Each structure stands twice: as C-alpha cells, then as structure tokens.
Amino acid sequence: MPDLFDLVVVGGGVIGLSVAWRAAGRGLRVAVVDPAPATSRTAASYAAAGMLAPVSEVTYTEEPLLRLGLASLERWPAFAAELTRASGHDLDLRADGTLDVAFGSDDLAALDDLAAFTASLGLPAERLTGRECRRLEPMLAPSVRGGMLAGGDSWVDPRRVTAALLAALGRAGATLVPDRVTGLLTDSGAARGVRLAGGGGLSAGRVVLAAGAWSGSLEGMPPEVLPPVRPVKGQIMRLRSPEPVLGRCVRGAVHGSHVYLVPRGDGGLVLGATQEELGFDTRVTAGGLWELLRDARELVPGVTELEVTETIAGLRPGSPDNLPLVGPTIMPGLDLATGHHRGGVLLAPLTADLCANGDGADPVLADLAGLCSPLRFAGAAPPRPPGTGPVENTPREQR
Ligand code: FAD
C-alpha cells in the first residue's frame, strides 16, 4: 500500500506547524496531528511572549544557542513576509530592539559584563546610562541606573503566527487531524506513520515528533527514541492599556531576578515569566503572579494601573543542554523537532529550514544541524517521569 502522506508531524505548536508549512511548500503531502493545534492552553506557543532576542538573551555558556538564535532571527523577516502573503494574516513582527535595564550595583555590574561579552562577539548592543534609557522609554522608573540596547532584537505575536501557519497550511492543501498520537506504526524497525487515539493510523514516509513538552513522554513510543525533554512551567500575564506604555521590549534584572515586558501592536503588554520545574503542573498561582508584578513595578511603576486581561501557564520543552533536538533519530523514518525550551518562537524559521535540509544540500544549515542533532543524546538515560524526581524551583530566567 502506498503511504497516505510523505510527512506526518506530531504536534501543532509553532514548531510543528512551521515544519509542516515548509514541507507543504516543497510539494510534500503533509498531515499535522494535534488535538488542539495552535490553541492548546498549556502549550508553550500559546503562552509565549514572542521575543526574538538572541542578543539580549545571550549567556556566557550558551554560544551554540546564540549561533542558532542569530541564524533564525536573520530568517524571521522573510519568513514573516512569506507567511503573511500565504495566509493573509499580519504577525505584528517588530524590530525596535530590546532594552535591558538594571537597578542595583550588582545588576549593573552584570550588565557591564554582558555588554563587554556581546561587544567581544561583535554583536549589535549599546551600553546606555539611566537617563538615556528613560529618554528611549519615558515610563521607566527613575531608579533605573543603566541599560543595554540590543538594537537588532525583535518580537512577534506568537498566537498570530500559529493562526497564520494554520491558515497557510490549509491553503497549501495540508491535512489537519484533530487527534492525539498514541504510538508509531513501524515496519522492520523503521517508522512508517502514527497511531491515533481515535482509532486507526496514518501511514507516512517520515514522521516528525514536535510535541513540545510532551515529546519526552509520548505514550506508545519506543523508549530508545524518546527525547530527554521535560516540561518547564512558565507563568505569564497579559495587560491592556488605553495608550501604549512601551515602544520596545524591556527586560530587567531586579535584584537578581529577571522580568520582561513585551508590547503588542493592539496596546497590550505581556509580562513574564516564571521558570519552574514542577512537571506538568499548569496552575496559575498567586505567588507566581505576585513575583511578576512586584518586579515589573520596579521597572515600570505605572504597570499596576493596567487592566489584567489574561493569566496563563504554559509548558516549555526543556532539554538537558538548553539546545533543541532537530533532525534524524536512531530510528529510520523518525525525526525530532523539539526541546526548544525558552526560544521556540525565535527558532521556528530555522527549525523549519533544518528539517527541509535533510539531505544536507545547504552547507550552512548542515553545520547548524550539527549543533542540535538528537543523536548527541542517543543512548542517554531516558528522562525521569515528571513529578517523580526532586522538585527544584529555579530562579526565574528571561522567559
Ligand atoms: P508547543 O507549543 O508546546 O506545542 C506542542 C503541541 O504538541 C501542542 O499543541 C500539543 O497539543 C501537541 N501534542 C502533545 N502531545 C501530543 C500527542 N500525543 N499527539 C498530538 N499532539 C500532541 N520563546 C521565544 O522564542 N520567545 C519568547 O518570548 C518566549 N516566551 C515564552 C514564555 C512562556 C511563558 C513560555 C511557556 C514559553 C516561551 N517561549 C518563548 C518558548 C516557546 O514558547 C517554546 O519554545 C515553543 O513554543 C515550543 O513550541 P512547540 O511547538 O515545540 O511546543
């Protein structure tokens, strides 16, 4: 029997939909399986703020991630333009940079170090005084003592992106299957499609597993191909103001903990985010929201006057080394596109291109593919089932 599809993508978050759209654009017969594509309230893509900020997010130990982030940021304008043409949706992509600000002397010293590090890498970042920061963003607190402007960083509305991808996939003739995958169809040790919770299956030449935080514990998968991906909870809130409060993304270290504010084109403001290792827990807690508001008020005092329109918690797909897992596994016919942790929106265009470059025809992509090959974990112990290990509450990070 011929395969029903060339490609079945498991998961309809920003990653799965981007991979599927790229493949459909190459003329492949594509299906996406997800019980709630683009709209699952616990999926990371639905909660995400949408910062495309590899420069202001850079850390000393994560240069490979920076390389991936810069390569993907470069792709974003063309990806967005093409997606807007294909879907008719505006994505609210903006490129006014990210302003990182500091208060205490420790935060300021950390910012100085970061500015020196970014300069050493030749990245576009400018160190500013407190006054220069307030000139750019008048709503900032008078106590802001300095900042760094990462002029190339951008942001986008992730919900608009996934809605646009769904529309573009529909127009490209891809099939959306509103069901849950419960295992693989296999033949002689190779993946030949997926089983569906609703019964039956879909045969395909290739399967891409892009089920976000659920990728590491998907039922019915052979344990040796389950990726070491774990859920990392992020609480975030959406606010509304009659007048725009900020002109660009503002992030800050408030006495060691991080908070960010991302403006939306419609006057909204996204305030995030906690970073918690609590398995698949997606409760929005008073403590989480209190911390976000406490720190955001230090940055932009007027924030407490704004209307709260939404509070939500999403699950990031975390990987052991914070790098995504994209590419072939040890099982023929099964690829991964998961583990994007805090940067899946940023990394979506690159991930889609990496998956489309399976034959390695583009040497630049082939080089980047080496950084995120799932084979680096082949033979590693499977991840501990969520909730069974020691619970650790890490300090909040940028996303
Ligand atoms: P998800 O969006 O989680 O999608 C996974 C999909 O798989 C879901 O739709 C789910 O229904 C489906 N699925 C699960 N199990 C099955 C199954 N068995 N069968 C079929 N389908 C299944 N990134 C940035 O780049 N910039 C940001 O500013 C940013 N901010 C963030 C803020 C928060 C609070 C959070 C939580 C994340 C943030 N991220 C950000 C990270 C980013 O959201 C993620 O890296 C990205 O969304 C991951 O996308 P995904 O498609 O892999 O996973």
XYZ file of C-alpha atoms and ligand atoms in Angstrom:
452
model
C 0.000 0.000 0.000
C 1.437 3.462 -0.823
C 1.819 5.846 2.128
C -1.055 8.216 2.709
C 1.374 11.076 3.419
C 5.001 11.956 2.758
C 5.234 13.528 6.210
C 3.211 13.341 9.414
C 4.012 15.970 12.045
C 3.054 15.152 15.632
C 2.177 18.420 17.396
C 0.698 21.664 16.129
C 2.592 24.276 18.126
C 4.766 26.896 16.467
C 7.454 24.296 15.741
C 5.288 21.538 14.255
C 3.260 23.990 12.177
C 6.388 25.728 10.832
C 7.981 22.416 9.865
C 4.751 21.284 8.209
C 4.281 24.548 6.313
C 7.831 24.454 4.908
C 7.322 20.835 3.816
C 3.932 21.577 2.228
C 5.586 24.449 0.345
C 8.006 21.910 -1.162
C 5.085 19.961 -2.550
C 5.027 17.184 0.053
C 1.770 15.584 1.197
C 1.678 16.688 4.827
C -0.527 15.943 7.832
C -0.375 17.579 11.275
C -1.865 15.632 14.186
C -2.807 17.584 17.323
C -5.997 17.559 19.432
C -5.866 21.383 19.600
C -3.404 22.785 17.057
C -2.309 26.344 17.891
C -4.868 26.666 20.671
C -3.880 24.248 23.422
C -3.878 26.424 26.570
C -0.980 24.535 28.142
C 1.205 24.529 25.020
C 4.230 26.800 25.162
C 3.360 28.525 21.889
C 0.015 29.722 23.259
C 1.609 31.243 26.362
C 4.770 32.638 24.761
C 5.657 36.317 24.794
C 7.253 36.216 21.353
C 10.617 37.850 21.979
C 13.077 37.215 19.169
C 16.001 38.268 21.271
C 19.154 36.207 20.834
C 21.447 39.112 21.700
C 19.827 40.299 24.936
C 19.302 36.642 25.943
C 22.928 35.680 25.423
C 24.729 33.928 28.290
C 28.390 33.106 28.565
C 27.941 29.363 28.363
C 25.440 29.258 25.521
C 27.306 30.307 22.395
C 25.884 27.428 20.280
C 22.385 28.613 21.211
C 23.368 32.140 20.245
C 24.516 30.908 16.818
C 21.186 29.187 16.265
C 19.274 32.229 17.544
C 21.118 34.682 15.280
C 20.652 32.416 12.261
C 16.932 32.198 12.963
C 16.485 35.912 13.705
C 18.028 36.617 10.304
C 15.359 34.395 8.732
C 12.422 35.980 10.547
C 11.666 38.953 8.232
C 11.476 36.771 5.094
C 9.608 34.011 6.970
C 7.047 36.543 8.250
C 6.633 38.211 4.858
C 6.120 34.867 3.134
C 3.703 33.685 5.808
C 1.708 36.909 5.632
C 1.435 36.512 1.860
C 0.417 32.878 2.186
C -2.144 33.399 4.958
C -3.338 36.988 4.688
C -2.501 37.418 8.429
C -0.404 40.225 9.918
C 2.022 38.795 12.528
C 2.807 42.022 14.420
C 6.533 41.500 13.825
C 8.533 44.439 15.162
C 12.237 45.139 15.180
C 12.771 48.046 17.585
C 15.287 46.211 19.745
C 15.297 45.086 23.361
C 16.270 47.344 26.213
C 17.830 45.505 29.148
C 17.916 47.655 32.295
C 19.477 47.388 35.751
C 18.882 48.894 39.215
C 21.285 47.706 41.909
C 25.067 47.805 41.606
C 25.214 44.016 41.226
C 22.703 44.106 38.347
C 24.645 46.969 36.790
C 27.937 45.084 37.053
C 26.289 42.046 35.432
C 25.067 44.295 32.604
C 28.582 45.725 32.140
C 29.958 42.194 31.830
C 27.233 41.265 29.349
C 27.886 44.393 27.258
C 31.617 43.539 27.155
C 30.806 39.946 26.176
C 28.418 40.956 23.387
C 30.973 43.505 22.116
C 33.658 40.785 22.065
C 31.354 38.724 19.830
C 30.732 41.707 17.562
C 27.018 41.781 18.395
C 24.984 44.961 17.990
C 24.479 46.132 21.573
C 24.872 49.603 23.041
C 25.504 50.413 26.714
C 23.269 53.284 27.956
C 23.061 55.441 31.075
C 19.878 55.549 33.154
C 18.952 58.876 31.609
C 19.441 57.556 28.072
C 17.208 54.583 28.932
C 14.428 56.902 30.145
C 14.787 59.035 27.037
C 14.024 55.912 24.996
C 11.314 54.668 27.363
C 9.856 57.519 29.462
C 7.709 55.173 31.580
C 10.790 53.517 33.115
C 11.340 54.027 36.849
C 13.647 56.901 37.889
C 15.716 54.311 39.787
C 16.865 52.594 36.558
C 20.633 53.128 36.650
C 21.678 51.894 33.237
C 20.857 49.657 30.333
C 21.913 47.876 27.180
C 20.051 48.282 23.910
C 20.196 45.228 21.636
C 19.115 47.058 18.506
C 18.657 44.023 16.265
C 16.381 42.076 18.598
C 12.747 41.808 17.519
C 9.431 40.409 18.670
C 6.251 38.960 17.228
C 2.818 37.846 18.430
C 3.093 34.016 18.649
C -0.685 33.486 18.575
C -0.872 35.407 15.315
C 1.998 33.311 13.973
C 0.334 29.973 14.748
C -3.033 31.178 13.429
C -1.303 32.290 10.225
C 0.508 28.962 9.912
C -2.779 27.077 10.273
C -4.378 29.213 7.577
C -1.365 28.856 5.270
C -1.302 25.094 5.774
C -4.982 24.901 4.866
C -4.354 26.895 1.695
C -1.379 24.687 0.837
C -3.599 21.614 0.985
C -2.111 20.080 4.156
C -4.327 17.865 6.313
C -5.053 18.761 9.952
C -6.032 15.781 12.078
C -7.593 16.807 15.421
C -6.489 13.740 17.347
C -3.788 12.546 19.740
C -0.932 10.318 18.641
C -0.628 7.175 20.751
C 2.290 5.458 19.094
C 4.193 4.743 15.915
C 3.399 2.452 13.031
C 6.601 0.585 12.286
C 7.946 -1.749 9.658
C 11.290 -3.587 10.013
C 12.400 -1.176 12.733
C 11.534 1.970 10.748
C 8.773 4.497 11.499
C 6.014 4.240 8.890
C 3.369 6.536 10.399
C 1.446 7.126 13.615
C -1.364 5.536 15.611
C -4.267 7.726 16.632
C -6.191 7.770 19.939
C -9.417 7.924 17.939
C -8.533 4.609 16.264
C -6.566 3.673 13.186
C -3.454 5.353 11.968
C -1.823 7.450 9.269
C 0.911 5.953 7.148
C 3.753 8.193 6.085
C 7.240 8.076 4.662
C 8.507 10.189 7.535
C 7.314 11.214 10.997
C 8.463 14.387 12.780
C 7.876 14.433 16.523
C 7.178 18.048 17.531
C 5.004 17.585 20.588
C 6.717 20.210 22.731
C 6.969 19.394 26.447
C 5.064 16.144 25.825
C 7.691 14.836 23.382
C 9.670 13.142 26.146
C 6.797 11.080 27.484
C 4.631 10.354 24.463
C 2.792 7.076 25.010
C 3.459 4.179 22.684
C 6.904 5.378 21.608
C 9.903 3.062 21.777
C 11.868 4.261 24.850
C 15.149 4.437 22.925
C 13.830 7.226 20.676
C 12.028 9.276 23.338
C 13.947 12.554 23.611
C 15.190 13.796 27.005
C 12.689 16.648 27.023
C 10.980 17.849 30.204
C 8.251 20.418 30.907
C 9.385 23.766 32.329
C 6.442 25.797 33.564
C 6.149 29.475 32.713
C 3.501 31.755 34.189
C 2.824 34.935 32.273
C 0.186 37.676 32.215
C -1.340 39.930 29.617
C -2.236 43.541 30.377
C -4.063 46.251 28.454
C -3.668 49.993 28.453
C -5.555 52.691 26.532
C -2.215 54.237 25.471
C 0.959 52.335 24.519
C 3.193 52.096 27.597
C 6.417 50.987 25.928
C 7.884 51.327 22.448
C 10.034 48.216 22.611
C 10.703 45.111 24.699
C 12.058 45.992 28.125
C 13.788 43.451 30.322
C 15.289 43.943 33.682
C 17.217 42.317 36.448
C 15.539 43.383 39.678
C 17.943 42.456 42.465
C 18.969 39.290 40.670
C 15.616 38.125 39.313
C 14.530 38.762 35.743
C 11.325 40.135 34.310
C 10.293 41.361 30.874
C 7.551 43.440 29.265
C 6.669 42.970 25.603
C 4.365 45.498 23.881
C 1.737 44.342 21.403
C 0.534 46.336 18.416
C -3.007 46.493 19.843
C -1.909 48.300 23.035
C -1.475 45.097 25.030
C 1.530 44.345 27.153
C 2.835 40.881 28.018
C 4.539 40.470 31.368
C 6.597 37.351 32.058
C 7.653 34.880 33.034
C 8.291 32.386 35.794
C 10.500 29.375 35.200
C 9.516 26.434 37.377
C 10.465 22.742 37.400
C 7.128 21.273 38.500
C 6.428 18.552 35.949
C 3.154 19.011 34.067
C 1.648 21.381 36.643
C -0.040 24.313 34.842
C -1.769 26.055 37.770
C -1.524 29.827 37.773
C -0.500 30.733 41.312
C -0.842 33.867 43.420
C 2.870 33.677 44.251
C 3.897 33.488 40.607
C 1.785 36.481 39.599
C 2.860 38.449 42.669
C 6.545 37.995 41.790
C 5.951 39.105 38.216
C 4.047 42.229 39.273
C 6.431 43.058 42.105
C 9.411 43.080 39.732
C 7.612 44.706 36.791
C 6.508 47.583 39.051
C 10.151 48.254 39.892
C 10.845 48.548 36.154
C 7.735 50.437 35.030
C 5.816 51.782 38.071
C 2.682 52.527 36.009
C 2.188 48.844 35.255
C -0.034 48.300 38.303
C -2.632 50.699 36.829
C -3.180 48.485 33.781
C -6.070 46.106 33.252
C -5.236 42.395 33.530
C -6.722 40.567 30.553
C -5.234 37.108 30.971
C -3.087 34.971 33.218
C -1.814 31.649 31.911
C 0.860 29.000 32.435
C 2.488 27.163 29.535
C 4.982 24.306 29.424
C 8.304 24.901 27.697
C 10.016 21.849 26.209
C 13.313 21.894 28.138
C 16.356 19.893 27.060
C 19.389 18.945 29.188
C 21.735 21.388 27.404
C 19.120 24.032 26.502
C 19.676 23.317 22.802
C 16.829 21.980 20.654
C 16.743 18.460 19.224
C 16.179 18.724 15.481
C 16.885 16.058 12.891
C 17.010 12.280 12.439
C 16.937 9.834 15.348
C 18.424 6.367 15.507
C 15.115 5.057 14.100
C 14.875 5.404 10.300
C 11.860 7.500 9.304
C 11.595 9.284 12.671
C 12.902 12.837 13.114
C 12.608 15.192 16.075
C 11.844 18.902 16.196
C 11.556 19.611 19.898
C 13.352 20.780 23.054
C 13.307 24.462 22.083
C 12.848 25.489 25.705
C 12.825 29.309 26.031
C 13.412 30.046 22.350
C 10.986 28.112 20.169
C 9.317 31.148 18.657
C 12.688 32.628 17.773
C 13.941 29.302 16.422
C 10.859 28.323 14.383
C 12.043 29.545 10.939
C 15.453 27.940 11.358
C 13.922 24.685 12.610
C 11.643 24.518 9.576
C 14.630 25.072 7.269
C 16.758 22.498 9.108
C 14.035 19.882 8.692
C 13.745 20.710 4.999
C 17.508 20.329 4.550
C 17.597 16.652 5.453
C 19.911 15.866 2.536
C 22.423 18.476 3.786
C 22.340 20.337 0.465
C 22.783 23.717 2.198
C 26.190 23.587 3.967
C 25.366 26.476 6.359
C 22.268 24.642 7.555
C 24.156 21.348 7.693
C 26.699 22.989 10.020
C 23.972 24.353 12.309
C 22.204 20.984 12.220
C 25.250 19.500 13.943
C 24.549 21.688 16.996
C 21.072 20.317 17.509
C 21.305 16.724 16.311
C 19.212 14.393 18.518
C 21.979 11.819 18.129
C 24.000 13.657 20.795
C 21.672 12.034 23.336
C 21.438 8.619 21.679
C 21.995 6.029 24.364
C 21.401 8.557 27.146
C 19.157 7.525 30.010
C 15.515 8.355 29.356
C 14.214 11.386 31.257
C 12.766 10.856 34.714
C 8.953 10.827 34.563
C 7.705 14.253 35.611
C 6.754 14.587 39.232
C 8.842 11.629 40.389
C 12.119 13.449 40.913
C 13.212 16.099 43.381
C 11.276 19.316 42.814
C 13.500 22.232 42.226
C 12.370 25.811 41.875
C 14.970 27.582 39.814
C 15.184 31.334 39.853
C 13.187 32.976 37.155
C 15.004 33.455 33.894
C 14.277 35.677 30.976
C 11.417 33.623 29.560
P 4.121 23.593 21.997
O 3.785 24.964 21.612
O 4.006 23.240 23.438
O 3.232 22.630 21.126
C 3.224 21.232 21.326
C 1.945 20.689 20.721
O 2.010 19.261 20.757
C 0.688 21.093 21.489
O -0.198 21.780 20.629
C 0.109 19.772 21.975
O -1.318 19.751 21.922
C 0.690 18.776 20.968
N 0.760 17.417 21.478
C 1.186 16.992 22.683
N 1.056 15.644 22.768
C 0.531 15.228 21.577
C 0.154 13.944 21.060
N 0.301 12.833 21.778
N -0.358 13.888 19.820
C -0.507 15.007 19.077
N -0.169 16.242 19.511
C 0.333 16.340 20.758
N 10.106 31.505 23.012
C 10.600 32.544 22.310
O 11.273 32.355 21.309
N 10.370 33.831 22.721
C 9.638 34.121 23.857
O 9.453 35.285 24.207
C 9.119 33.042 24.597
N 8.390 33.279 25.725
C 7.847 32.234 26.401
C 7.070 32.487 27.527
C 6.464 31.446 28.203
C 5.627 31.738 29.424
C 6.625 30.123 27.730
C 5.905 28.993 28.423
C 7.419 29.862 26.628
C 8.059 30.900 25.970
N 8.892 30.678 24.864
C 9.382 31.720 24.145
C 9.261 29.319 24.462
C 8.412 28.865 23.281
O 7.067 29.161 23.566
C 8.590 27.371 23.054
O 9.940 27.049 22.883
C 7.826 26.943 21.778
O 6.518 27.448 21.813
C 7.786 25.432 21.662
O 6.922 25.134 20.611
P 6.476 23.642 20.311
O 5.660 23.680 19.073
O 7.673 22.756 20.366
O 5.617 23.208 21.584
